[in-house]
PDB file of C-alpha atoms in Angstrom:
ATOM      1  CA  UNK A   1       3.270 -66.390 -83.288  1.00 76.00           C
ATOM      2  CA  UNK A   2       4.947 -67.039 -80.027  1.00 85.00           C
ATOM      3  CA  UNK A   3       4.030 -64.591 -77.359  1.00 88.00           C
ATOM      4  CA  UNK A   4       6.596 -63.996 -74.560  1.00 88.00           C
ATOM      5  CA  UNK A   5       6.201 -66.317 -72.133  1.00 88.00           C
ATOM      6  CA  UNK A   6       6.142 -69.122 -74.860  1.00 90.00           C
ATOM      7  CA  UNK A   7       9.093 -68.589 -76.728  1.00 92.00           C
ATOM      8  CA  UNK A   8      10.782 -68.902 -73.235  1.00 90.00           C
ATOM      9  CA  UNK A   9       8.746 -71.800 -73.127  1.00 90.00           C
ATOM     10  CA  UNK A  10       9.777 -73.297 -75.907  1.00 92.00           C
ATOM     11  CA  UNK A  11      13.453 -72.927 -75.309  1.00 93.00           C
ATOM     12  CA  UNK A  12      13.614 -75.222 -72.812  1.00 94.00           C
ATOM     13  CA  UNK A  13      14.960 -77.963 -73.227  1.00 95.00           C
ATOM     14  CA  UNK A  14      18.191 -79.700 -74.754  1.00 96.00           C
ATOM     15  CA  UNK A  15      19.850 -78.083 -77.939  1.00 96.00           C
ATOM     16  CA  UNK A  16      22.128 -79.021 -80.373  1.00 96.00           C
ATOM     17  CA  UNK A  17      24.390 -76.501 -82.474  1.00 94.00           C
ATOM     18  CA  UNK A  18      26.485 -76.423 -85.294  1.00 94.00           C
ATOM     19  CA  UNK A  19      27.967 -72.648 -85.647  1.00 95.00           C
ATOM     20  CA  UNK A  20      30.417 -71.146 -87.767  1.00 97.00           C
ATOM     21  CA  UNK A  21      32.432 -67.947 -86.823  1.00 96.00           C
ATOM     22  CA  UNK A  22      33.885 -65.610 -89.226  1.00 97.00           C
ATOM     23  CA  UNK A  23      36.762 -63.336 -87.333  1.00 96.00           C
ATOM     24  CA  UNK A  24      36.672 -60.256 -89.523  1.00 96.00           C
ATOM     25  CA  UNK A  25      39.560 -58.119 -88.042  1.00 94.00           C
ATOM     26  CA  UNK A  26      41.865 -61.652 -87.907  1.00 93.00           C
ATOM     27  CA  UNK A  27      39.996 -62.951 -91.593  1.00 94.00           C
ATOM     28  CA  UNK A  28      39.875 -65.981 -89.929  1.00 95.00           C
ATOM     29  CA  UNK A  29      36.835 -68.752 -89.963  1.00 96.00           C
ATOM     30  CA  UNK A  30      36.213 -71.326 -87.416  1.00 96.00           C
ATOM     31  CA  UNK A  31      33.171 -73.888 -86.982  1.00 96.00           C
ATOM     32  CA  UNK A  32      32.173 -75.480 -83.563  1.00 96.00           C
ATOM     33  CA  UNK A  33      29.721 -77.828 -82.134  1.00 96.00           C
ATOM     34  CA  UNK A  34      27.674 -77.171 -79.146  1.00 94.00           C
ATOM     35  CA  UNK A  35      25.248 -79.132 -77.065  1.00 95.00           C
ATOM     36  CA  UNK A  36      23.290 -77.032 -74.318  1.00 92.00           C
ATOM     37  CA  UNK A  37      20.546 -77.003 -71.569  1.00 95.00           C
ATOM     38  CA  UNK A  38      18.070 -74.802 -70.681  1.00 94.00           C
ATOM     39  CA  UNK A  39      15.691 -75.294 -67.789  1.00 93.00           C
ATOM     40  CA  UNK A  40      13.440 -73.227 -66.187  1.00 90.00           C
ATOM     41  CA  UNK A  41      14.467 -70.979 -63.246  1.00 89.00           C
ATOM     42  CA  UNK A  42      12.057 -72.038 -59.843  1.00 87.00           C
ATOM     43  CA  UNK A  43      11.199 -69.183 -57.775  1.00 84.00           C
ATOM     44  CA  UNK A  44      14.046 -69.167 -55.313  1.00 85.00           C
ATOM     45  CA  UNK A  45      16.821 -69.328 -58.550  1.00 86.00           C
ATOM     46  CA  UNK A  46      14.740 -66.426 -59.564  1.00 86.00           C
ATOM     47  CA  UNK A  47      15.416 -64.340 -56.348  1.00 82.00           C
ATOM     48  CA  UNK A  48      19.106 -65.190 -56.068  1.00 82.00           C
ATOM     49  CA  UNK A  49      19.941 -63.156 -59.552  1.00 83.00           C
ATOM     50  CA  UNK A  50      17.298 -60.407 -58.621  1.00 79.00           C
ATOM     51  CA  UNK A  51      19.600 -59.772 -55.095  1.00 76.00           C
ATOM     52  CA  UNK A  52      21.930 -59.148 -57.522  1.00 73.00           C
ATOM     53  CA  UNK A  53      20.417 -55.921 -58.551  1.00 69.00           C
ATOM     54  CA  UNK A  54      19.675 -54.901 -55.016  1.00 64.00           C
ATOM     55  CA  UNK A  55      22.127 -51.576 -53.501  1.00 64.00           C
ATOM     56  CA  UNK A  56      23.956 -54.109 -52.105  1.00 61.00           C
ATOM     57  CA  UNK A  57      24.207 -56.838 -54.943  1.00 66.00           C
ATOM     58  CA  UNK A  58      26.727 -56.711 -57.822  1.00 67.00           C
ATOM     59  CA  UNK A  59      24.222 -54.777 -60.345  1.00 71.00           C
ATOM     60  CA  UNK A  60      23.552 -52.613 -57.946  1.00 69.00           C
ATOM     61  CA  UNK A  61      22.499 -49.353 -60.208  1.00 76.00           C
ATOM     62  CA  UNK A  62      19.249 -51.266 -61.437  1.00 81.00           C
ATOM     63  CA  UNK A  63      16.411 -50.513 -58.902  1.00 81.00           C
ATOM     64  CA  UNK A  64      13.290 -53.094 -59.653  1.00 79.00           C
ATOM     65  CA  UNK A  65       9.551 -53.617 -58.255  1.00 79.00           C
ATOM     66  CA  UNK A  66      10.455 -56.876 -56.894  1.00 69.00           C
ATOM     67  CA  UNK A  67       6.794 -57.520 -55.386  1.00 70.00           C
ATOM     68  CA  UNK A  68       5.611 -57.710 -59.188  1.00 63.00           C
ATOM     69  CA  UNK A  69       9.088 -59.555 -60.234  1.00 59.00           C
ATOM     70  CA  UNK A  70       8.648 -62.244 -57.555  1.00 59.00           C
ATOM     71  CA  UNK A  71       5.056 -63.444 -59.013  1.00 56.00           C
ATOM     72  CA  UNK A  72       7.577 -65.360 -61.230  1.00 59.00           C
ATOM     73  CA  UNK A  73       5.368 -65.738 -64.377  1.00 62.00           C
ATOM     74  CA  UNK A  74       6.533 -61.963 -64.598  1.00 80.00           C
ATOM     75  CA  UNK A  75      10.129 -63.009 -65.926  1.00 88.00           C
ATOM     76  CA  UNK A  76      11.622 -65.865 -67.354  1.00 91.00           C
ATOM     77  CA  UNK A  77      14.901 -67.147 -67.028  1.00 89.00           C
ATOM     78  CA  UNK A  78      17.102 -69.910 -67.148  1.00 90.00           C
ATOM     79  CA  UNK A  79      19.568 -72.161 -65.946  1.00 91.00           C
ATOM     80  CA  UNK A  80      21.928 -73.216 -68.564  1.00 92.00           C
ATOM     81  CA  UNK A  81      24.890 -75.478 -69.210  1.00 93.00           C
ATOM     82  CA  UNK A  82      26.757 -75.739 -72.463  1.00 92.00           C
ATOM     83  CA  UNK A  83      29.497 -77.539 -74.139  1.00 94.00           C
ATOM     84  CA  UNK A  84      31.165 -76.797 -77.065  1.00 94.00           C
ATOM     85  CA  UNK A  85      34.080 -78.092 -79.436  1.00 95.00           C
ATOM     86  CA  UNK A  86      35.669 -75.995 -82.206  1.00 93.00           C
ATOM     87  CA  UNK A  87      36.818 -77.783 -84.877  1.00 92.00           C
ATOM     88  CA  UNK A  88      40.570 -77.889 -83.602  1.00 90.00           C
ATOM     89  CA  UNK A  89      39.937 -79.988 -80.895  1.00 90.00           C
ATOM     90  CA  UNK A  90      39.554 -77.032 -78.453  1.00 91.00           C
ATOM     91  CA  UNK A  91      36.609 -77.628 -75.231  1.00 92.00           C
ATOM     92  CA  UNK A  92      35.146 -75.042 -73.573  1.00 90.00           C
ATOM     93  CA  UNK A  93      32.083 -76.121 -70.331  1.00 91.00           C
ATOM     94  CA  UNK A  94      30.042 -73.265 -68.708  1.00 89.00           C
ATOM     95  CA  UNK A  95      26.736 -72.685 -66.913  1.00 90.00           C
ATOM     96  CA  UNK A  96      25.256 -69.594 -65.745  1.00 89.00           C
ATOM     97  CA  UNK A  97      21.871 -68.616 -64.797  1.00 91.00           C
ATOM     98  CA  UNK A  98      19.976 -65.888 -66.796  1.00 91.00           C
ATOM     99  CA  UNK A  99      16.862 -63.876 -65.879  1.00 91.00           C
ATOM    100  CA  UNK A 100      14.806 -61.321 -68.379  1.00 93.00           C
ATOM    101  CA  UNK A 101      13.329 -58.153 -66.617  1.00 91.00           C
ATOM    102  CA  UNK A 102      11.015 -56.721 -68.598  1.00 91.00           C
ATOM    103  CA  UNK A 103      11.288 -52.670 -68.646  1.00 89.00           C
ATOM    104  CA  UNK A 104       7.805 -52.179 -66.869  1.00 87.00           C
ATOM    105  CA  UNK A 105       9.263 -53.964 -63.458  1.00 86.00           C
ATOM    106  CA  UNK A 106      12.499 -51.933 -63.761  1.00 87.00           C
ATOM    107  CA  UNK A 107      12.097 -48.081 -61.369  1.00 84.00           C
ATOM    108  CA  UNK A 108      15.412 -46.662 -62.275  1.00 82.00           C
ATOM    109  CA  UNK A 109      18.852 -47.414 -64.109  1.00 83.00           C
ATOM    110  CA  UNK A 110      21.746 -45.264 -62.772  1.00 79.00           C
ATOM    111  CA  UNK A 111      23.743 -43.756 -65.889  1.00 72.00           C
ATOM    112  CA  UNK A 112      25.613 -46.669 -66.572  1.00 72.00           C
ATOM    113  CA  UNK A 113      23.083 -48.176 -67.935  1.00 71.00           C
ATOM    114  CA  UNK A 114      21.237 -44.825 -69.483  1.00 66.00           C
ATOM    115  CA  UNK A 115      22.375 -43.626 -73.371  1.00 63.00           C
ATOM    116  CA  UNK A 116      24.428 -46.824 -73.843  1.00 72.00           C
ATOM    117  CA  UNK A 117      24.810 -46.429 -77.977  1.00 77.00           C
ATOM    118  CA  UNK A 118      23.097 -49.693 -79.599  1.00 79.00           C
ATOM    119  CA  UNK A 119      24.913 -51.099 -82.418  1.00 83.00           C
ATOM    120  CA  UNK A 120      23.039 -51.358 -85.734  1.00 82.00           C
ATOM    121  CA  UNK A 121      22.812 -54.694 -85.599  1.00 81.00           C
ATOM    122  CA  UNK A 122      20.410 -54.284 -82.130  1.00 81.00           C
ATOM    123  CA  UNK A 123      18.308 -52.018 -83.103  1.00 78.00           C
ATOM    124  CA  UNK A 124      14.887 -52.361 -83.296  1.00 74.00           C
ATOM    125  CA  UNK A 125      11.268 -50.344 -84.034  1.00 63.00           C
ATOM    126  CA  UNK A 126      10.035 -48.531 -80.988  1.00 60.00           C
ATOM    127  CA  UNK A 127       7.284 -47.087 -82.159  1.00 55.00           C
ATOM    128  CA  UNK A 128       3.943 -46.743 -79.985  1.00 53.00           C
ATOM    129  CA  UNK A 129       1.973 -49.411 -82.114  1.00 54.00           C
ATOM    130  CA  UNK A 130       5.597 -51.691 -81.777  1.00 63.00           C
ATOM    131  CA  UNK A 131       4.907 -55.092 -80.086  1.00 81.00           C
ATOM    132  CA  UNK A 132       9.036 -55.026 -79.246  1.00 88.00           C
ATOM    133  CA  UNK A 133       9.228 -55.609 -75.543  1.00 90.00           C
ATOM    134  CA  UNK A 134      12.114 -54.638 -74.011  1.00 91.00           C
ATOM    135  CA  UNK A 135      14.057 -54.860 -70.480  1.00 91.00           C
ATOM    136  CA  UNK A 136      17.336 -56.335 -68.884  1.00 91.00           C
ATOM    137  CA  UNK A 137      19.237 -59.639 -69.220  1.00 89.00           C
ATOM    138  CA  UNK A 138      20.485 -60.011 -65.798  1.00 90.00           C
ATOM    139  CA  UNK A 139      22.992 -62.918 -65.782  1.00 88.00           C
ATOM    140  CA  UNK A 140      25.258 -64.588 -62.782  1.00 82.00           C
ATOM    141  CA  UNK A 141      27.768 -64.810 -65.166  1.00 74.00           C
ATOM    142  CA  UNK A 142      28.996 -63.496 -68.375  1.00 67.00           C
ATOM    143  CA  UNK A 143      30.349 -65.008 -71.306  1.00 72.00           C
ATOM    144  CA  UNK A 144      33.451 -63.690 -71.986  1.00 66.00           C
ATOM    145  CA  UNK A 145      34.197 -61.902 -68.966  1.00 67.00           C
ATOM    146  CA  UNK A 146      33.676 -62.684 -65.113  1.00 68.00           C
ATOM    147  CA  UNK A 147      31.407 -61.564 -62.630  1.00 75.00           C
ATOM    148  CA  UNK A 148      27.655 -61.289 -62.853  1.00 80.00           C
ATOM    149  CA  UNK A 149      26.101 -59.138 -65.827  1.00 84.00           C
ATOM    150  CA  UNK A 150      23.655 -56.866 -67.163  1.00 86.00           C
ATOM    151  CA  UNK A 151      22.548 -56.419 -70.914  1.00 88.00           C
ATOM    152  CA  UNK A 152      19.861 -55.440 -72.838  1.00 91.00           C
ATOM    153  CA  UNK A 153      17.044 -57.901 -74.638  1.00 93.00           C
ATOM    154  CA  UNK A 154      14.219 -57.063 -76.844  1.00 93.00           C
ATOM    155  CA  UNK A 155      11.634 -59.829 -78.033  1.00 93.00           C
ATOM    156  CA  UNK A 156       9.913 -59.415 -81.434  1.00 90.00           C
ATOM    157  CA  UNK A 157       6.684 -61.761 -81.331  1.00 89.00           C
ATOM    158  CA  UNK A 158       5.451 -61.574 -84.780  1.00 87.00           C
ATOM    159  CA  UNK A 159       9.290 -62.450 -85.813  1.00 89.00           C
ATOM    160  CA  UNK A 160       9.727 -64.830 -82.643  1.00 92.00           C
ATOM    161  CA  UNK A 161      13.338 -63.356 -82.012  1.00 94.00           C
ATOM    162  CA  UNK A 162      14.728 -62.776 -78.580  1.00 95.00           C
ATOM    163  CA  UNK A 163      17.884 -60.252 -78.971  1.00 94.00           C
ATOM    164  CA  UNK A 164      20.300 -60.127 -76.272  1.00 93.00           C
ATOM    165  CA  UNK A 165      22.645 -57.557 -76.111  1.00 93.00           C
ATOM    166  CA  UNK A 166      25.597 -57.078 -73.686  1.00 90.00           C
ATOM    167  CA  UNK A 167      28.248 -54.426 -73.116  1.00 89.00           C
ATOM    168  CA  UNK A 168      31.216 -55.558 -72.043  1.00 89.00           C
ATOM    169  CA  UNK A 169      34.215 -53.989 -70.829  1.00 87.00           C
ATOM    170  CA  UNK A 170      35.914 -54.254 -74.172  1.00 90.00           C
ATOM    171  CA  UNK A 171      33.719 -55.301 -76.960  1.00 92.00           C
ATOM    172  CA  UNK A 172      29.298 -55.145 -77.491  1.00 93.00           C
ATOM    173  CA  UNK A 173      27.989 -58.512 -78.179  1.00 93.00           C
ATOM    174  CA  UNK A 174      24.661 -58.588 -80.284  1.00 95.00           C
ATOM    175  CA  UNK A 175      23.151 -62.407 -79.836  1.00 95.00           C
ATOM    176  CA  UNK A 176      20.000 -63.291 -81.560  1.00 95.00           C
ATOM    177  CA  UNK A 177      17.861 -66.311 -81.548  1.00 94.00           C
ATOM    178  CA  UNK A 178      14.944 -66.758 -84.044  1.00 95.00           C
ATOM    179  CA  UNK A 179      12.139 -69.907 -83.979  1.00 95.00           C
ATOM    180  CA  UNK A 180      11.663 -70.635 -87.133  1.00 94.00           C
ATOM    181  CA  UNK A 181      10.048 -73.862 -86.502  1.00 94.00           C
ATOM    182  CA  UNK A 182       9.110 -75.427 -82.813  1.00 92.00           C
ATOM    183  CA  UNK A 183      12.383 -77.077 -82.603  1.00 94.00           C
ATOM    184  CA  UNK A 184      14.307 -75.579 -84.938  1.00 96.00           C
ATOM    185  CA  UNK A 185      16.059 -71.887 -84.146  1.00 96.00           C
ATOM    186  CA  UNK A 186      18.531 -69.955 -86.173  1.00 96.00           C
ATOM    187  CA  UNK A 187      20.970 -68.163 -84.107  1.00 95.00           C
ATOM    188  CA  UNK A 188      23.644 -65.273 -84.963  1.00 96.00           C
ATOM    189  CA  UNK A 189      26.070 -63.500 -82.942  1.00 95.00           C
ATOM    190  CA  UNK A 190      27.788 -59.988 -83.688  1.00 96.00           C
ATOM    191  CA  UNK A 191      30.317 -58.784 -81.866  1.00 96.00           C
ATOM    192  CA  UNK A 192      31.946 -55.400 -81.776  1.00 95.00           C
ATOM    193  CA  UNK A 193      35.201 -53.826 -80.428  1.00 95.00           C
ATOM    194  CA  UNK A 194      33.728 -51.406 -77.453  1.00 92.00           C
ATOM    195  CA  UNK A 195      34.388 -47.860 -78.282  1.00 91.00           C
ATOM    196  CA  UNK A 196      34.575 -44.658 -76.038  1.00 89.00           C
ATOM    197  CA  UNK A 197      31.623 -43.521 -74.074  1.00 83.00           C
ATOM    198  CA  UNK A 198      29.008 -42.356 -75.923  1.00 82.00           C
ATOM    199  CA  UNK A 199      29.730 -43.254 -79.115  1.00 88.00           C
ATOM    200  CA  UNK A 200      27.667 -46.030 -81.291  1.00 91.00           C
ATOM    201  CA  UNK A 201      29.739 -48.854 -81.724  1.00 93.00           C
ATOM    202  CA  UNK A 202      30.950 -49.929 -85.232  1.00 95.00           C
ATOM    203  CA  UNK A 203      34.081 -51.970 -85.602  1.00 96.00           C
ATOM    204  CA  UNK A 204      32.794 -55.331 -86.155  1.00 96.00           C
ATOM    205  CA  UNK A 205      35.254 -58.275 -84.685  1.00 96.00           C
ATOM    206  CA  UNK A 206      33.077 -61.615 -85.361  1.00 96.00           C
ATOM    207  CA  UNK A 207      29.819 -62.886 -86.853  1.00 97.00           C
ATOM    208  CA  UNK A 208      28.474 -65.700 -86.207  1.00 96.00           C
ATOM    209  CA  UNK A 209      25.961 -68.215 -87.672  1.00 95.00           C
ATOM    210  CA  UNK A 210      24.233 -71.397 -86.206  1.00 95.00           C
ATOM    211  CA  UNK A 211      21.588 -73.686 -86.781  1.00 96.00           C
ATOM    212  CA  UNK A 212      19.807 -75.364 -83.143  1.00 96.00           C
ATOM    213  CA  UNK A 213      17.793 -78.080 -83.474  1.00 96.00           C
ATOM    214  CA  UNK A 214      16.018 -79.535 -80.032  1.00 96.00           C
ATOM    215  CA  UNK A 215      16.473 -83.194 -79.379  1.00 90.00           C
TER     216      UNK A 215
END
């Protein structure tokens, strides 16, 4: 059983995908291939996304005890760079840089992050005997929309998943990655159409599947 700071461990490193993506609303299926890196953020990569939640930075809303957060150890994170090609021939490059807060480092979160409704497919046992930690997934960039991010993650040791989920301005992604050997993960994606305030979301858009294997 991976504890936190080794499954981020273990993720580092270079990955190779194969995914397939079923598009519900369009009943449309598409398979890609997809060959990423993940390294380890140093201390100073660290600090550059934590500015980001500061009252001047872009998350500002998300007030943090940065003297524990800058012991590094604290929070893992990554920088990563992917490339993927869908079986039609179409490319798509990115890297961003990803940090995970857990909730005991975080002091406040202004209402914009409070009562966001998790989908079913993100939620998770909190119960007081739970081993679920939980906190934010503060990116520099998100996937399908521009501008540095904030989501949700929970980690499930005795399952050795990390879930990462993100709201964005239309839709609620729900990304999960499981270890199911020490270089073997399965991954699956569910994304939702983003509905009004308040309410849980429920209109399902895409599901995803993928195999990563570590070279």
């Amino acid at each position: 059983m991976l504890n936190f700071q080794d499954f981020f461990t273990n993720c580092a490193g270079l990955w190779k995908t194969e995914r397939i993506y079923h598009f519900l609303l369009k009943g449309d299926i598409e398979r890609s291939y997809t060959e990423f890196r993940a390294d380890s953020l140093d201390a100073a990569q660290k600090q550059q996304i934590l500015k980001t939640a500061s009252p001047s930075g872009e998350l500002a809303g998300i007030r943090l005890d940065l003297d524990q957060a800058a012991l590094g150890h604290t929070c893992p994170g990554f920088a990563i760079s992917f490339d993927t090609e869908s079986e039609r021939g179409e490319k798509v490059s990115m890297s961003l840089k990803a940090l995970f807060v857990p909730d005991a480092l975080v002091l406040h979160a202004d209402e914009r992050y409070q009562g966001l409704a998790l989908p079913v497919a993100a939620q998770v046992s909190t119960a007081p005997e739970s081993e679920v930690i939980q906190g934010f997934y503060l990116r520099d960039e998100g996937y399908s929309e521009a501008g540095a991010i904030a989501g949700r993650f929970t980690y499930q040791p005795i399952r050795q998943t990390l879930e990462m989920t993100t709201f964005y301005n239309r839709s609620v992604a729900v990304d999960q990655m499981r270890f199911i050997a020490p270089d073997v993960r399965m991954r699956t994606i569910v994304t939702y159409q983003r509905p009004p305030a308040g309410e849980t979301p429920t209109v399902i858009d895409l599901i995803g599947f993928g195999v990563e294997r570590k070279s």
